[in-house]
Amino acid sequence: MSDPRRTLPAVDALLAEPDVAALLATHPRALVVRAVRDTLEAARADGGAVPRAGWPRAIAARAARLAAPSLAGVVNATGVVLHTNLGRAVLARAAADALARVAAGYVALEYDLERGTRGSRHRLCRDLLVELTGAEDALVVNNAAAALLLALSALARRGEAIVSRGELIEIGGQFRIPDILARSGATLIEVGTTNRTHRDDYVAAIGPATRLLVKVHRSNFQVTGFTAEVGAVEVAAVGRARHVPTLYDLGSGLLLDLSPWGLSGEPGIRDAVASGVDAVVCSGDKLLGGPQAGILLGSAAVVAACRGDPIARAVRADKFTLAALEATLALYRDPETARREIPVLKMLTEDVEEIRRRAEALRRGVGEVAEVVEGESEVGGGSFPGAKLPTWLVRLVPDTQHLTPDTLEARLREGDPPVVARIEADRVVLDARTILPSQEDVVIRAVRRAVDG
Ligand SMILES: *Cc1c(COP(=O)(O)O)cnc(C)c1O
C-alpha cells in the first residue's frame, strides 16, 4: 500500500483544480485532458512523485507545449546557410506573400481564365523556367528526388541506364542513386572506376538495351588526386552520336553566378542546359533559394514523356510550391534584385564588413560575456562542399566553471525562440551571417536569459 503510484490523483480531481480549470478558457478541453494525462503519466514513470512545480503548473506547462506548433521557428546561428535540418532556404518576401495569397482564397490553378476552360498547372512556372534557363520545356514536381525518379521512369524504365561509378552517390536521407534507379524500373550499368571514368567507358557500355546516359553532380563531397570525370558536354555528345537520351542530375540549382563572391565550382543551371543534355534535374530549395521543389528542364520530347508518366501525378507540385517558386523565379529576371531579395543569395554574398557590423551590434546587446571573432560559414545543403566563407562570430565567454559550453548550447536550443548555435574550440559561437536582421533583438534576449540561467 505504500507504493506512491497508487496515490496519484484522479484525472477528474486535477481537472477540477481552479488553476487547471482556468486553462479551459484558452485551450480546447481535449488538449487540457491530454495535458493532465501526460503529466500523470510522467509522474507515474517518476515513481509517483508529485511534479516539482506542483500539479497545476506542470499541467499548464504541458498544455502550452501541446498547443505550440511543432514546426517552431528557430534562429539559425550555425552559419550554415542551407541547413537541411532547419528547413533549407528561407523564402524571399515575394514568395512568402505569394504563399499567403494562395492560401487564403481560390486560385486559377488548373483553369484557363481566357477561355474559361480547364487549364494546366504546369504552365505556371514553365514559362519563367524556359525564359531563365534556355531550356525548351520545363516541369515542376515535389522535390529533386521525385524529379529524378520520374525522369528515370519515363526515360529508362525496362531498359538500361549508364552511370559512372564515381557518381553513384548518396545524397542523404536514404537517397542513393542506385536505389532510386532500381525503383524506377531501370537497370543500372556502372562504368569506369571510383576515381576515373572516361568518354570511352560510356561508349563501350552502350548496347541495344541502353535507354539513358545519366550524369550526377557529386554535390556533397570533393574528390581530389588522380581523378577524371566526363563532363556534361561530352556525355551529351556521346548520347547524340549514339541516339541515346542523356540526363544530368545537377542537385543544387544555381541560377546566379556566385564566383565574384568567391564561390565557384558549382555548375549553373544555364550551363547544364546549354551542355546539350536532354534533361536536367535540380532542387528548388537549395541555391535557387525557393520552396522545396524538383525542377525538370529539357527538350520538348523529354519533358512531354515525363509529364505523361504515371509517376508525374504522384509527385506533382501543389499550389503553394508553384506560387512560391514562381515568385522566386520572377526575381531572377533582374540578377541584382535576386541577389538582394532572395535570402540564400543575400547571405552568401553579404559584405563581410556588414556581417561584422551585425555581430558587433549583437555583442553590444549581449554585454560582457560576448566577444566578436573571425570565423567561417558554410553553404550547406550539399552545395559548394568544402567552401568556407569568411564571417564574424559572436563568441560567448561566460565563466565556464558555472556554465559549460554544452549547457549553454542546450539552454539556447531549448529557449523561446530556440537559438541553434555551434561549439567551436570549447566555446559557444553565434554566426551573424545566418541570423536574420529581424531576429537580432530576440537573439540578444535569448542569449541573456541563457547566460543568466
Ligand atoms: C540534393 C540533391 C538531390 C535531391 O534534391 P531534393 O530537392 O532534396 O529532393 C538530388 N540529387 C543531387 C545531386 C542533390 O544534391
XYZ file of C-alpha atoms and ligand atoms in Angstrom:
468
model
C 0.000 0.000 0.000
C 2.981 2.307 0.352
C 3.550 2.456 -3.430
C 3.035 6.190 -4.123
C 1.851 5.402 -7.662
C -1.407 4.223 -6.146
C -1.961 7.583 -4.547
C -1.697 9.668 -7.713
C -4.697 11.987 -8.057
C -7.544 11.132 -10.415
C -7.852 12.921 -13.764
C -11.172 14.490 -12.749
C -9.741 15.758 -9.482
C -6.926 17.511 -11.300
C -9.340 18.962 -13.875
C -11.350 20.440 -11.011
C -8.342 22.336 -9.608
C -9.083 26.040 -10.245
C -5.742 26.706 -11.989
C -6.268 23.701 -14.249
C -9.909 24.516 -14.966
C -8.761 28.031 -15.918
C -6.796 26.525 -18.810
C -10.134 25.701 -20.455
C -10.592 29.395 -21.193
C -7.701 29.335 -23.662
C -7.408 25.683 -24.708
C -9.835 23.036 -26.009
C -10.954 20.586 -23.353
C -9.372 17.640 -25.179
C -5.982 19.330 -25.025
C -6.253 20.039 -21.291
C -7.328 16.450 -20.606
C -4.354 15.204 -22.575
C -2.046 17.534 -20.651
C -3.418 16.142 -17.359
C -2.997 12.533 -18.521
C 0.540 13.165 -19.829
C 1.526 14.860 -16.583
C 0.144 11.945 -14.573
C 1.970 9.510 -16.830
C 5.238 11.367 -16.311
C 4.696 11.328 -12.537
C 3.977 7.584 -12.629
C 7.173 6.992 -14.612
C 8.979 9.077 -11.984
C 7.894 6.646 -9.251
C 4.755 8.545 -8.343
C 6.432 11.770 -7.288
C 4.419 14.976 -7.302
C 5.855 17.250 -10.040
C 8.410 19.672 -8.601
C 6.464 22.678 -9.853
C 3.245 21.278 -8.363
C 0.388 19.776 -10.370
C -1.265 22.928 -11.796
C 1.990 24.464 -13.063
C 3.239 21.191 -14.524
C -0.088 20.697 -16.308
C -0.110 24.291 -17.596
C 3.437 23.904 -18.940
C 2.467 20.711 -20.713
C -0.665 22.298 -22.168
C 1.439 25.161 -23.508
C 3.809 22.683 -25.168
C 0.902 20.744 -26.691
C -0.627 23.951 -28.044
C 2.592 25.234 -29.608
C 3.156 24.460 -33.293
C 5.617 21.589 -33.710
C 7.252 23.425 -36.602
C 8.604 26.095 -34.312
C 10.506 28.968 -35.811
C 14.160 28.885 -34.787
C 17.139 31.182 -35.036
C 19.835 29.696 -37.241
C 23.063 30.862 -35.658
C 25.087 27.983 -37.100
C 26.397 29.857 -40.118
C 25.240 27.025 -42.385
C 23.132 28.917 -44.925
C 21.274 25.940 -46.429
C 20.767 23.972 -43.225
C 18.742 20.909 -44.237
C 17.624 20.234 -40.649
C 16.437 23.819 -40.284
C 14.336 23.872 -43.443
C 16.947 24.819 -46.057
C 16.116 28.055 -47.901
C 14.354 30.951 -46.183
C 11.946 32.352 -48.755
C 12.040 35.810 -50.293
C 9.366 38.247 -49.114
C 7.644 37.995 -52.503
C 7.464 34.206 -52.234
C 6.095 34.324 -48.684
C 3.461 36.853 -49.797
C 2.506 34.616 -52.732
C 2.023 31.690 -50.321
C -0.252 33.721 -48.082
C -2.292 34.922 -51.057
C -2.767 31.436 -52.445
C -3.640 30.003 -49.047
C -6.469 32.415 -48.303
C -8.596 32.043 -51.418
C -9.316 30.219 -54.652
C -6.680 30.335 -57.380
C -6.678 29.619 -61.121
C -4.516 26.564 -60.589
C -5.853 24.462 -63.450
C -8.131 26.989 -65.043
C -7.636 28.948 -68.248
C -9.085 32.366 -67.454
C -9.059 33.497 -71.096
C -11.108 30.589 -72.353
C -12.979 29.667 -69.209
C -11.882 26.066 -69.577
C -9.667 23.668 -67.733
C -6.005 24.658 -67.872
C -2.720 23.152 -66.795
C -0.945 23.725 -63.505
C 2.327 23.054 -65.275
C 2.061 26.275 -67.262
C 2.579 28.319 -64.101
C 6.318 28.120 -63.638
C 7.081 26.670 -67.029
C 7.302 29.933 -68.948
C 9.591 31.534 -66.396
C 11.860 28.499 -66.263
C 12.124 28.407 -70.046
C 12.888 32.132 -70.132
C 15.522 31.976 -67.396
C 17.311 28.749 -68.300
C 17.114 28.497 -72.072
C 15.519 25.038 -71.852
C 12.866 24.089 -74.406
C 10.386 22.970 -71.773
C 10.093 22.551 -68.010
C 8.150 20.675 -65.363
C 7.950 21.251 -61.604
C 7.374 18.420 -59.133
C 7.638 17.909 -55.382
C 11.411 17.778 -54.976
C 14.502 16.899 -56.966
C 14.484 13.308 -55.745
C 10.994 12.952 -57.209
C 12.061 14.650 -60.445
C 14.892 12.164 -60.783
C 12.638 9.178 -60.111
C 10.151 10.496 -62.645
C 12.763 11.150 -65.336
C 14.342 7.729 -64.865
C 10.949 6.058 -65.038
C 9.870 7.983 -68.123
C 13.167 7.642 -69.958
C 14.787 4.389 -68.862
C 12.151 2.012 -67.491
C 12.676 -1.585 -68.621
C 15.976 -0.606 -70.148
C 19.499 0.164 -69.098
C 20.777 3.417 -67.658
C 24.517 4.017 -67.752
C 26.125 5.835 -64.795
C 29.742 6.456 -63.847
C 30.884 4.505 -60.752
C 32.269 7.744 -59.374
C 28.797 9.282 -59.447
C 26.821 6.576 -57.620
C 26.380 8.837 -54.639
C 24.194 9.086 -51.575
C 22.553 12.470 -51.190
C 21.445 11.830 -47.603
C 18.177 10.763 -46.010
C 18.306 7.251 -47.522
C 18.533 8.624 -51.013
C 21.043 6.746 -53.130
C 21.339 6.915 -56.880
C 21.469 3.090 -57.388
C 18.337 2.597 -55.243
C 16.319 5.267 -56.996
C 17.357 3.827 -60.327
C 16.206 0.368 -59.280
C 12.840 1.779 -58.130
C 12.329 3.498 -61.453
C 12.441 0.133 -63.170
C 15.716 0.768 -64.956
C 18.769 -1.470 -64.812
C 21.925 0.227 -63.673
C 25.018 -0.241 -65.794
C 28.080 1.064 -63.964
C 31.012 2.298 -65.982
C 34.514 3.484 -65.112
C 36.090 3.271 -61.680
C 35.526 5.115 -58.421
C 38.106 7.768 -59.230
C 38.264 7.806 -63.020
C 35.728 7.485 -65.799
C 36.414 8.250 -69.453
C 34.321 9.006 -72.502
C 35.097 5.613 -73.990
C 33.695 3.850 -70.909
C 30.253 5.223 -71.796
C 30.686 4.436 -75.481
C 31.719 0.829 -74.803
C 28.742 0.225 -72.493
C 26.083 1.349 -74.970
C 24.132 -1.564 -76.351
C 20.679 -2.365 -77.741
C 19.058 -2.152 -74.282
C 20.565 1.246 -73.408
C 17.885 3.859 -72.860
C 19.697 6.623 -70.994
C 23.081 8.074 -70.065
C 22.954 9.596 -66.579
C 25.354 12.174 -65.191
C 25.163 13.048 -61.486
C 26.795 16.079 -59.911
C 28.762 14.932 -56.853
C 27.160 17.671 -54.873
C 28.140 16.961 -51.304
C 31.783 15.936 -51.332
C 35.035 16.668 -53.098
C 37.329 14.305 -54.945
C 40.945 15.194 -55.388
C 44.063 13.439 -56.621
C 44.149 11.035 -59.560
C 40.661 11.610 -60.878
C 38.845 12.033 -64.162
C 35.205 12.580 -64.929
C 33.367 13.062 -68.168
C 31.715 16.476 -68.330
C 28.091 17.065 -69.282
C 29.078 18.418 -72.725
C 30.904 15.191 -73.534
C 28.188 12.932 -72.142
C 25.649 14.861 -74.224
C 27.818 14.454 -77.336
C 28.133 10.695 -76.821
C 24.374 10.422 -76.371
C 23.638 12.430 -79.505
C 26.087 10.435 -81.618
C 24.537 7.151 -80.462
C 20.921 8.363 -80.308
C 20.625 7.761 -76.576
C 18.966 10.438 -74.387
C 21.041 11.996 -71.607
C 20.080 13.179 -68.124
C 22.043 15.434 -65.778
C 21.177 15.435 -62.061
C 22.548 18.785 -61.020
C 21.433 18.750 -57.380
C 21.546 22.384 -56.328
C 20.011 24.794 -58.792
C 22.363 27.726 -59.230
C 20.865 30.450 -61.385
C 23.223 33.286 -60.478
C 26.991 33.215 -60.957
C 28.455 33.476 -57.445
C 32.120 33.417 -58.473
C 32.507 37.191 -57.922
C 31.819 36.353 -54.266
C 34.430 33.631 -54.131
C 32.046 30.736 -54.721
C 32.940 28.771 -57.811
C 32.910 25.180 -58.954
C 29.170 24.565 -58.617
C 27.669 24.012 -62.089
C 24.996 26.526 -63.045
C 21.571 25.607 -64.420
C 22.037 27.569 -67.648
C 25.375 25.876 -68.364
C 23.851 22.483 -67.633
C 21.032 23.134 -70.102
C 23.483 24.557 -72.658
C 25.680 21.446 -72.360
C 23.214 19.752 -74.678
C 21.927 17.018 -72.341
C 18.275 16.161 -72.950
C 17.170 16.636 -69.344
C 18.428 18.498 -66.283
C 17.117 17.925 -62.762
C 17.662 20.293 -59.839
C 16.260 21.408 -56.490
C 14.079 24.426 -55.764
C 15.210 24.984 -52.181
C 18.961 24.791 -52.352
C 20.954 27.529 -54.080
C 17.908 28.641 -56.038
C 16.501 29.877 -52.737
C 12.879 28.896 -53.346
C 10.451 26.388 -51.843
C 11.039 22.645 -51.780
C 10.571 21.622 -55.400
C 12.056 19.478 -58.114
C 12.730 21.198 -61.407
C 12.995 19.218 -64.597
C 14.277 21.039 -67.663
C 14.811 19.648 -71.106
C 13.804 19.077 -74.663
C 10.108 19.204 -75.529
C 10.077 15.452 -76.187
C 11.705 14.518 -72.890
C 9.518 16.811 -70.780
C 6.405 15.528 -72.584
C 7.447 11.951 -71.789
C 7.899 12.879 -68.139
C 4.586 14.733 -67.974
C 2.844 11.639 -69.354
C 4.394 9.167 -66.922
C 2.084 7.908 -64.139
C 4.657 8.962 -61.543
C 4.150 12.595 -62.604
C 0.730 12.575 -60.954
C 2.082 11.024 -57.775
C 4.791 13.647 -57.361
C 3.012 16.712 -58.709
C 3.673 20.064 -57.125
C 0.891 21.711 -55.147
C -0.355 25.275 -55.472
C 1.856 26.532 -52.652
C 5.023 25.218 -54.233
C 4.095 26.633 -57.612
C 3.170 30.036 -56.195
C 6.325 30.386 -54.119
C 8.567 29.096 -56.878
C 7.025 31.394 -59.458
C 7.521 34.419 -57.192
C 11.140 33.391 -56.537
C 11.903 32.807 -60.211
C 10.399 36.165 -61.159
C 13.061 37.863 -59.014
C 15.780 36.339 -61.209
C 14.684 38.471 -64.161
C 16.955 41.089 -62.647
C 20.062 39.408 -61.154
C 20.737 42.248 -58.711
C 17.166 42.073 -57.412
C 17.557 38.305 -56.992
C 20.762 38.775 -55.023
C 19.207 41.383 -52.773
C 15.790 39.806 -52.230
C 16.468 36.059 -52.056
C 17.775 35.364 -48.541
C 20.043 32.474 -49.572
C 21.816 34.637 -52.140
C 21.882 37.631 -49.837
C 23.508 35.608 -47.049
C 26.041 34.030 -49.391
C 27.091 37.332 -50.921
C 26.846 39.661 -47.942
C 29.763 42.017 -47.453
C 31.839 40.654 -44.578
C 32.085 44.150 -43.043
C 28.308 44.252 -42.874
C 28.332 40.876 -41.087
C 30.902 42.288 -38.694
C 28.706 45.303 -38.006
C 25.781 42.985 -37.190
C 27.994 40.807 -34.971
C 29.150 43.936 -33.094
C 25.545 45.019 -32.573
C 24.729 41.592 -31.135
C 27.747 41.714 -28.868
C 26.816 45.154 -27.539
C 23.332 43.861 -26.799
C 24.554 40.732 -25.055
C 27.159 42.541 -22.957
C 30.370 41.458 -21.269
C 30.037 37.712 -21.787
C 30.428 38.085 -25.558
C 33.242 38.985 -27.933
C 33.445 39.243 -31.704
C 35.911 36.993 -33.512
C 36.630 35.951 -37.076
C 35.328 32.618 -38.290
C 33.980 30.694 -41.238
C 30.458 29.953 -42.502
C 29.368 27.127 -44.774
C 26.967 26.961 -47.703
C 25.405 23.619 -46.691
C 22.611 21.694 -48.432
C 25.095 19.677 -50.463
C 26.303 22.733 -52.344
C 29.832 24.093 -52.738
C 31.250 21.342 -50.491
C 34.365 22.471 -48.676
C 33.769 26.149 -49.404
C 34.459 28.391 -46.405
C 33.036 31.889 -46.252
C 34.866 34.371 -44.008
C 32.481 35.596 -41.337
C 32.283 37.206 -37.884
C 31.140 35.245 -34.870
C 29.780 36.299 -31.521
C 31.679 34.094 -29.092
C 30.084 33.605 -25.696
C 32.630 33.553 -22.902
C 30.817 33.205 -19.573
C 32.715 31.706 -16.655
C 32.897 28.047 -17.735
C 33.111 26.927 -14.107
C 29.478 27.840 -13.734
C 28.287 27.335 -17.267
C 29.814 24.723 -19.569
C 29.564 25.254 -23.325
C 27.327 22.171 -23.596
C 24.875 23.512 -21.018
C 24.802 26.944 -22.621
C 24.303 25.476 -26.099
C 21.428 23.330 -24.774
C 19.803 26.274 -22.970
C 19.884 28.318 -26.166
C 18.394 25.418 -28.106
C 15.600 24.907 -25.571
C 14.785 28.606 -25.272
C 11.920 30.534 -26.815
C 12.646 31.045 -29.627
C 15.211 28.267 -29.862
C 18.644 29.512 -30.948
C 20.687 26.849 -32.709
C 24.365 27.659 -32.240
C 27.592 25.688 -32.550
C 30.512 24.949 -30.288
C 33.970 25.798 -31.530
C 37.201 25.466 -29.530
C 35.138 24.828 -26.406
C 33.048 27.988 -26.738
C 29.514 28.579 -27.973
C 29.605 30.763 -31.094
C 26.814 32.509 -32.984
C 27.418 33.239 -36.667
C 25.924 36.606 -37.603
C 25.688 35.608 -41.274
C 22.622 33.383 -40.859
C 20.871 35.331 -38.094
C 18.140 37.297 -39.859
C 18.367 41.061 -39.235
C 14.814 40.970 -37.851
C 15.920 38.450 -35.209
C 18.667 40.499 -33.600
C 16.630 41.634 -30.595
C 15.218 38.210 -29.804
C 18.683 36.679 -30.051
C 20.051 39.224 -27.586
C 17.263 38.471 -25.127
C 17.603 34.698 -25.609
C 21.353 34.797 -25.021
C 20.989 36.939 -21.898
C 18.405 34.551 -20.476
C 20.539 31.505 -21.288
C 23.647 33.007 -19.715
C 21.835 34.150 -16.584
C 20.159 30.743 -16.260
C 20.039 17.418 -53.053
C 20.187 16.558 -54.247
C 19.106 15.816 -54.725
C 17.786 15.800 -54.023
O 17.174 17.050 -54.016
P 15.835 17.280 -53.156
O 15.257 18.538 -53.686
O 16.290 17.383 -51.753
O 14.957 16.116 -53.365
C 19.295 15.036 -55.853
N 20.482 14.989 -56.470
C 21.555 15.703 -56.054
C 22.842 15.595 -56.808
C 21.438 16.516 -54.919
O 22.485 17.226 -54.494
